[in-house]
């Protein structure tokens, strides 16, 4: 573990030690507190000796995100005892349930806008983010991908969800919503944590405003052909000051907007000799065009079929999220 993190954790433990000593002075009959104090002292001792952060069973390094979440852990994930393993599984199950509850209602409609999505975490939780917020015949949509995987990424995803839900309730133009979300996200994310996303607002007139912040191109397909809406800004969480410019377009009845995470575009073919053989954005765009005239749910089903056909026997390699939005008649 880097010196910076150990120093941070050491300060955290010193604070906890003081708190524990105060609590014990007030409630000496609480035996649990004394046990915790012994564990804190033992962790501080390991820091002095330089053995902190190494598994006591295999002497390999303990996962850093777990130490940051709980500086008292003494075993790597492979060497948890039965009790710890069960506790971890309960935590993950709960986190997974919390995350599933944040997803929008399947088949949601707002005015003439029809939607469908597919959300598939690789593990119990995902760093992918998808939300649909209807208001007065308009639809606010967002799809993103938080750096990293697992619980740490899912916590950030949860935070983004709350941020956008709060900000879209305010009378702000979309550009300001993204700018504000970026600022708050920057303040709370650790260095190296960021999120790429596409968000937008679809109005009842068919006018759509889209911001692509460092994410894969959004695909719009309709009678006018296929349009890619490329990123025009940096991911959220990288810099406090960011310029998030918008793309505006007019969607006609029957036109489809398709958003996806790299779980689709970077899916790999199990037969490929060349490791660069990815599904790719071209194939996404081609498929969306081919499916013109179909419903959002049909487009999602067709993309999943096509991805599985491409990947062959290869297991899912990443979190996956797809979102299709069509302007109905
Ligand atoms: Zn171990």
Coordinates of C-alpha atoms and ligand atoms in Angstrom, one line a residue:
X1 CA 0.0 0.0 0.0
X2 CA 1.3 3.5 -0.9
X3 CA 2.6 5.7 1.9
X4 CA -0.2 8.2 1.3
X5 CA -2.9 5.7 1.9
X6 CA -1.2 4.3 5.0
X7 CA -0.8 7.8 6.5
X8 CA -4.5 8.5 5.7
X9 CA -5.6 5.2 7.4
X10 CA -3.3 5.8 10.3
X11 CA -4.9 9.2 11.0
X12 CA -8.3 7.5 10.7
X13 CA -7.4 4.9 13.2
X14 CA -5.9 7.5 15.7
X15 CA -9.3 9.3 15.5
X16 CA -11.2 6.1 16.1
X17 CA -9.0 5.1 19.0
X18 CA -9.7 8.5 20.7
X19 CA -13.5 8.1 20.1
X20 CA -13.4 4.6 21.5
X21 CA -11.5 5.6 24.6
X22 CA -14.1 8.4 25.2
X23 CA -17.0 6.0 24.6
X24 CA -15.4 3.4 27.0
X25 CA -15.0 6.0 29.7
X26 CA -18.7 6.8 29.4
X27 CA -19.9 3.2 29.1
X28 CA -17.3 0.9 30.7
X29 CA -19.8 -2.0 30.8
X30 CA -20.0 -2.2 27.0
X31 CA -17.5 -5.1 26.3
X32 CA -17.8 -4.7 22.5
X33 CA -16.0 -1.4 22.6
X34 CA -13.0 -2.9 24.4
X35 CA -12.7 -5.5 21.7
X36 CA -12.8 -2.9 19.0
X37 CA -10.1 -0.9 20.8
X38 CA -7.9 -3.9 20.9
X39 CA -8.3 -4.4 17.1
X40 CA -7.5 -0.7 16.5
X41 CA -4.4 -1.0 18.6
X42 CA -3.3 -4.1 16.8
X43 CA -3.8 -2.4 13.4
X44 CA -1.7 0.6 14.6
X45 CA 1.0 -1.8 15.8
X46 CA 1.1 -3.5 12.4
X47 CA 1.5 -0.1 10.8
X48 CA 4.5 0.5 13.0
X49 CA 6.0 -2.8 12.2
X50 CA 5.3 -2.4 8.4
X51 CA 3.1 -5.5 8.2
X52 CA -0.1 -3.6 7.8
X53 CA -2.2 -4.4 4.7
X54 CA -0.8 -7.9 4.3
X55 CA -3.0 -11.0 4.6
X56 CA -2.2 -12.9 7.8
X57 CA -2.8 -16.2 6.0
X58 CA -1.0 -15.9 2.7
X59 CA 1.0 -12.6 3.3
X60 CA -0.2 -11.2 0.0
X61 CA -1.5 -7.7 -0.1
X62 CA -5.1 -7.1 1.0
X63 CA -7.4 -5.4 -1.6
X64 CA -7.0 -1.7 -1.2
X65 CA -10.7 -0.7 -1.5
X66 CA -11.5 -3.1 1.3
X67 CA -8.9 -1.5 3.6
X68 CA -10.2 2.0 2.8
X69 CA -13.7 0.8 3.6
X70 CA -12.6 -1.0 6.8
X71 CA -9.0 -0.4 8.0
X72 CA -9.3 -3.3 10.4
X73 CA -9.5 -6.1 7.9
X74 CA -6.6 -8.6 8.3
X75 CA -7.3 -11.2 5.5
X76 CA -7.5 -11.0 1.7
X77 CA -10.7 -12.0 0.1
X78 CA -9.4 -15.5 -0.5
X79 CA -8.8 -16.1 3.2
X80 CA -11.9 -14.9 4.9
X81 CA -13.3 -17.2 7.5
X82 CA -16.8 -18.6 7.1
X83 CA -18.3 -15.9 9.3
X84 CA -16.6 -13.1 7.4
X85 CA -17.5 -14.7 4.1
X86 CA -21.2 -14.9 5.0
X87 CA -21.2 -11.3 6.2
X88 CA -19.6 -10.1 3.0
X89 CA -22.2 -12.1 0.9
X90 CA -25.0 -10.4 2.9
X91 CA -23.5 -7.0 2.3
X92 CA -23.2 -7.7 -1.5
X93 CA -26.8 -9.1 -1.6
X94 CA -28.0 -5.9 0.0
X95 CA -26.0 -3.6 -2.2
X96 CA -27.3 -5.5 -5.2
X97 CA -30.9 -5.1 -4.1
X98 CA -30.3 -1.4 -3.4
X99 CA -28.9 -1.0 -6.9
X100 CA -31.7 -2.9 -8.6
X101 CA -34.3 -0.7 -6.8
X102 CA -32.7 2.4 -8.4
X103 CA -33.4 1.2 -11.9
X104 CA -36.3 2.9 -13.8
X105 CA -39.6 1.1 -14.4
X106 CA -39.2 -1.3 -17.4
X107 CA -41.1 -0.2 -20.5
X108 CA -41.5 3.3 -19.2
X109 CA -43.3 5.8 -21.5
X110 CA -43.3 9.6 -21.3
X111 CA -45.7 11.4 -23.7
X112 CA -44.8 9.9 -27.1
X113 CA -41.5 8.6 -26.0
X114 CA -41.2 4.8 -25.6
X115 CA -38.2 3.1 -23.8
X116 CA -36.7 -0.2 -23.0
X117 CA -33.4 -1.1 -21.3
X118 CA -31.2 -4.0 -20.3
X119 CA -29.1 -3.8 -17.2
X120 CA -26.7 -6.7 -16.4
X121 CA -24.0 -6.4 -13.8
X122 CA -21.0 -8.7 -14.2
X123 CA -21.0 -9.4 -10.4
X124 CA -23.6 -8.7 -7.7
X125 CA -23.3 -4.9 -8.4
X126 CA -22.5 -2.7 -11.4
X127 CA -20.7 0.5 -12.2
X128 CA -23.1 1.1 -15.1
X129 CA -25.8 3.7 -14.6
X130 CA -29.1 4.1 -16.3
X131 CA -32.0 6.3 -15.4
X132 CA -35.2 7.7 -17.0
X133 CA -37.1 10.5 -15.5
X134 CA -40.4 11.5 -17.1
X135 CA -41.9 15.0 -16.6
X136 CA -44.8 16.6 -18.4
X137 CA -44.5 14.6 -21.6
X138 CA -40.8 15.2 -21.6
X139 CA -38.2 12.5 -20.8
X140 CA -34.8 13.0 -19.1
X141 CA -32.5 10.1 -19.8
X142 CA -29.0 9.2 -18.7
X143 CA -26.7 6.2 -19.3
X144 CA -23.2 6.1 -17.9
X145 CA -20.2 4.0 -16.8
X146 CA -18.3 4.7 -13.6
X147 CA -14.6 3.8 -13.6
X148 CA -13.7 0.5 -12.0
X149 CA -15.9 -2.3 -11.0
X150 CA -17.6 -3.8 -8.0
X151 CA -18.8 -2.2 -4.8
X152 CA -16.7 1.0 -5.1
X153 CA -18.0 1.7 -8.6
X154 CA -21.6 0.9 -7.6
X155 CA -21.4 3.4 -4.7
X156 CA -20.4 6.1 -7.1
X157 CA -23.1 5.1 -9.5
X158 CA -25.6 5.4 -6.6
X159 CA -24.3 8.9 -5.9
X160 CA -24.7 10.0 -9.6
X161 CA -28.2 8.6 -9.5
X162 CA -29.1 10.8 -6.5
X163 CA -27.4 13.8 -8.0
X164 CA -29.2 13.7 -11.3
X165 CA -32.5 12.9 -9.6
X166 CA -32.1 16.0 -7.4
X167 CA -30.8 18.3 -10.1
X168 CA -33.5 17.4 -12.7
X169 CA -36.1 18.4 -10.2
X170 CA -34.8 22.0 -10.3
X171 CA -35.7 24.5 -13.1
X172 CA -32.2 24.3 -14.7
X173 CA -31.2 24.0 -18.3
X174 CA -29.6 20.6 -19.1
X175 CA -26.1 22.1 -19.6
X176 CA -26.2 23.5 -16.0
X177 CA -27.4 20.2 -14.6
X178 CA -24.4 18.4 -16.1
X179 CA -22.0 21.2 -14.9
X180 CA -23.4 21.1 -11.4
X181 CA -23.4 17.3 -11.3
X182 CA -19.7 17.3 -12.4
X183 CA -18.8 19.8 -9.6
X184 CA -20.4 17.8 -6.8
X185 CA -19.1 14.5 -8.2
X186 CA -15.6 15.9 -8.3
X187 CA -15.8 17.0 -4.7
X188 CA -16.7 13.5 -3.6
X189 CA -15.0 11.1 -5.9
X190 CA -11.4 10.0 -5.2
X191 CA -8.7 10.9 -7.7
X192 CA -8.9 8.3 -10.5
X193 CA -12.6 7.9 -10.1
X194 CA -14.8 9.3 -12.9
X195 CA -17.8 8.6 -15.0
X196 CA -18.4 8.7 -18.7
X197 CA -22.1 9.4 -19.6
X198 CA -24.6 10.5 -22.1
X199 CA -27.6 12.4 -20.8
X200 CA -30.3 14.2 -22.5
X201 CA -33.8 15.7 -22.6
X202 CA -36.4 14.6 -25.1
X203 CA -39.2 17.1 -25.5
X204 CA -42.7 16.4 -26.6
X205 CA -42.0 18.3 -29.9
X206 CA -39.4 15.7 -30.9
X207 CA -36.5 18.0 -30.1
X208 CA -33.7 16.3 -28.2
X209 CA -30.7 17.8 -26.4
X210 CA -27.9 15.5 -25.7
X211 CA -24.6 15.8 -23.8
X212 CA -22.0 13.2 -24.3
X213 CA -19.3 13.5 -21.6
X214 CA -16.5 11.2 -22.6
X215 CA -18.8 8.3 -23.4
X216 CA -19.1 6.1 -26.5
X217 CA -21.1 7.6 -29.4
X218 CA -24.9 7.6 -29.0
X219 CA -26.6 6.3 -32.1
X220 CA -29.7 7.8 -33.6
X221 CA -31.4 6.0 -36.5
X222 CA -34.4 6.9 -38.6
X223 CA -35.5 7.8 -42.0
X224 CA -32.6 10.2 -42.3
X225 CA -30.1 7.4 -41.9
X226 CA -27.7 6.9 -38.9
X227 CA -26.2 9.6 -36.9
X228 CA -23.4 9.2 -34.2
X229 CA -23.3 11.7 -31.4
X230 CA -19.7 11.7 -30.3
X231 CA -18.4 12.9 -27.0
X232 CA -17.9 16.7 -26.8
X233 CA -16.5 16.8 -23.3
X234 CA -14.5 15.0 -20.6
X235 CA -15.9 12.4 -18.2
X236 CA -17.5 13.7 -15.0
X237 CA -15.3 13.8 -12.0
X238 CA -12.0 14.6 -13.8
X239 CA -11.9 18.4 -13.5
X240 CA -13.9 20.8 -11.4
X241 CA -14.2 23.2 -14.3
X242 CA -15.7 21.5 -17.3
X243 CA -17.3 22.6 -20.5
X244 CA -20.2 20.4 -21.5
X245 CA -21.6 21.4 -24.8
X246 CA -24.8 20.0 -26.2
X247 CA -25.9 18.5 -29.5
X248 CA -29.4 19.3 -30.5
X249 CA -31.4 17.3 -33.0
X250 CA -35.0 16.7 -34.1
X251 CA -36.3 13.2 -33.9
X252 CA -39.3 12.3 -36.1
X253 CA -41.9 9.7 -35.2
X254 CA -40.3 6.2 -35.6
X255 CA -36.7 7.5 -35.0
X256 CA -34.7 5.6 -32.4
X257 CA -32.0 6.7 -30.0
X258 CA -29.7 3.9 -28.7
X259 CA -27.2 4.2 -25.8
X260 CA -24.9 1.5 -24.5
X261 CA -21.9 0.8 -22.3
X262 CA -18.6 -0.8 -23.4
X263 CA -19.9 -4.1 -22.2
X264 CA -21.5 -4.2 -25.7
X265 CA -19.0 -2.3 -27.9
X266 CA -16.0 -4.1 -26.3
X267 CA -17.4 -7.6 -26.2
X268 CA -14.9 -10.1 -27.5
X269 CA -15.2 -13.0 -29.8
X270 CA -14.2 -16.3 -28.1
X271 CA -13.0 -17.7 -31.5
X272 CA -10.9 -14.6 -32.4
X273 CA -7.1 -15.2 -32.7
X274 CA -6.6 -11.4 -32.7
X275 CA -7.2 -10.0 -29.2
X276 CA -8.3 -6.7 -30.9
X277 CA -11.4 -8.3 -32.3
X278 CA -14.1 -6.4 -30.5
X279 CA -17.8 -6.0 -31.3
X280 CA -17.2 -2.3 -32.1
X281 CA -19.3 0.8 -32.5
X282 CA -19.7 0.2 -36.3
X283 CA -21.5 -3.0 -35.6
X284 CA -23.7 -1.3 -33.0
X285 CA -24.7 1.4 -35.6
X286 CA -25.3 -1.1 -38.3
X287 CA -27.6 -3.1 -36.0
X288 CA -29.6 -0.1 -34.9
X289 CA -30.1 0.9 -38.5
X290 CA -31.1 -2.7 -39.5
X291 CA -33.7 -2.7 -36.7
X292 CA -35.4 0.5 -37.9
X293 CA -39.2 0.3 -37.5
X294 CA -39.0 -2.0 -34.5
X295 CA -39.9 -1.2 -30.9
X296 CA -37.3 -0.3 -28.3
X297 CA -37.8 -3.7 -26.7
X298 CA -37.2 -5.5 -30.0
X299 CA -34.0 -3.5 -30.6
X300 CA -32.7 -4.4 -27.2
X301 CA -33.5 -8.1 -27.8
X302 CA -31.8 -8.0 -31.2
X303 CA -28.7 -6.3 -29.8
X304 CA -28.4 -9.0 -27.1
X305 CA -28.8 -11.8 -29.7
X306 CA -26.3 -10.2 -32.0
X307 CA -23.8 -9.7 -29.2
X308 CA -24.1 -13.3 -28.0
X309 CA -23.7 -14.5 -31.6
X310 CA -20.5 -12.5 -31.9
X311 CA -19.1 -13.4 -28.5
X312 CA -19.7 -17.1 -29.1
X313 CA -18.9 -19.2 -26.0
X314 CA -17.1 -16.3 -24.3
X315 CA -18.7 -15.5 -20.9
X316 CA -19.9 -11.9 -20.2
X317 CA -16.7 -9.9 -19.5
X318 CA -18.0 -6.6 -18.3
X319 CA -21.0 -4.8 -16.8
X320 CA -23.5 -4.3 -19.6
X321 CA -26.2 -1.7 -20.0
X322 CA -28.3 -0.9 -23.1
X323 CA -31.0 1.8 -23.5
X324 CA -33.3 2.3 -26.5
X325 CA -35.7 5.4 -26.8
X326 CA -38.1 5.8 -29.7
X327 CA -40.3 8.6 -30.6
X328 CA -43.7 7.0 -31.1
X329 CA -46.4 8.2 -33.4
Ligands
LIG1 ZN1 -4.7 -14.2 1.9

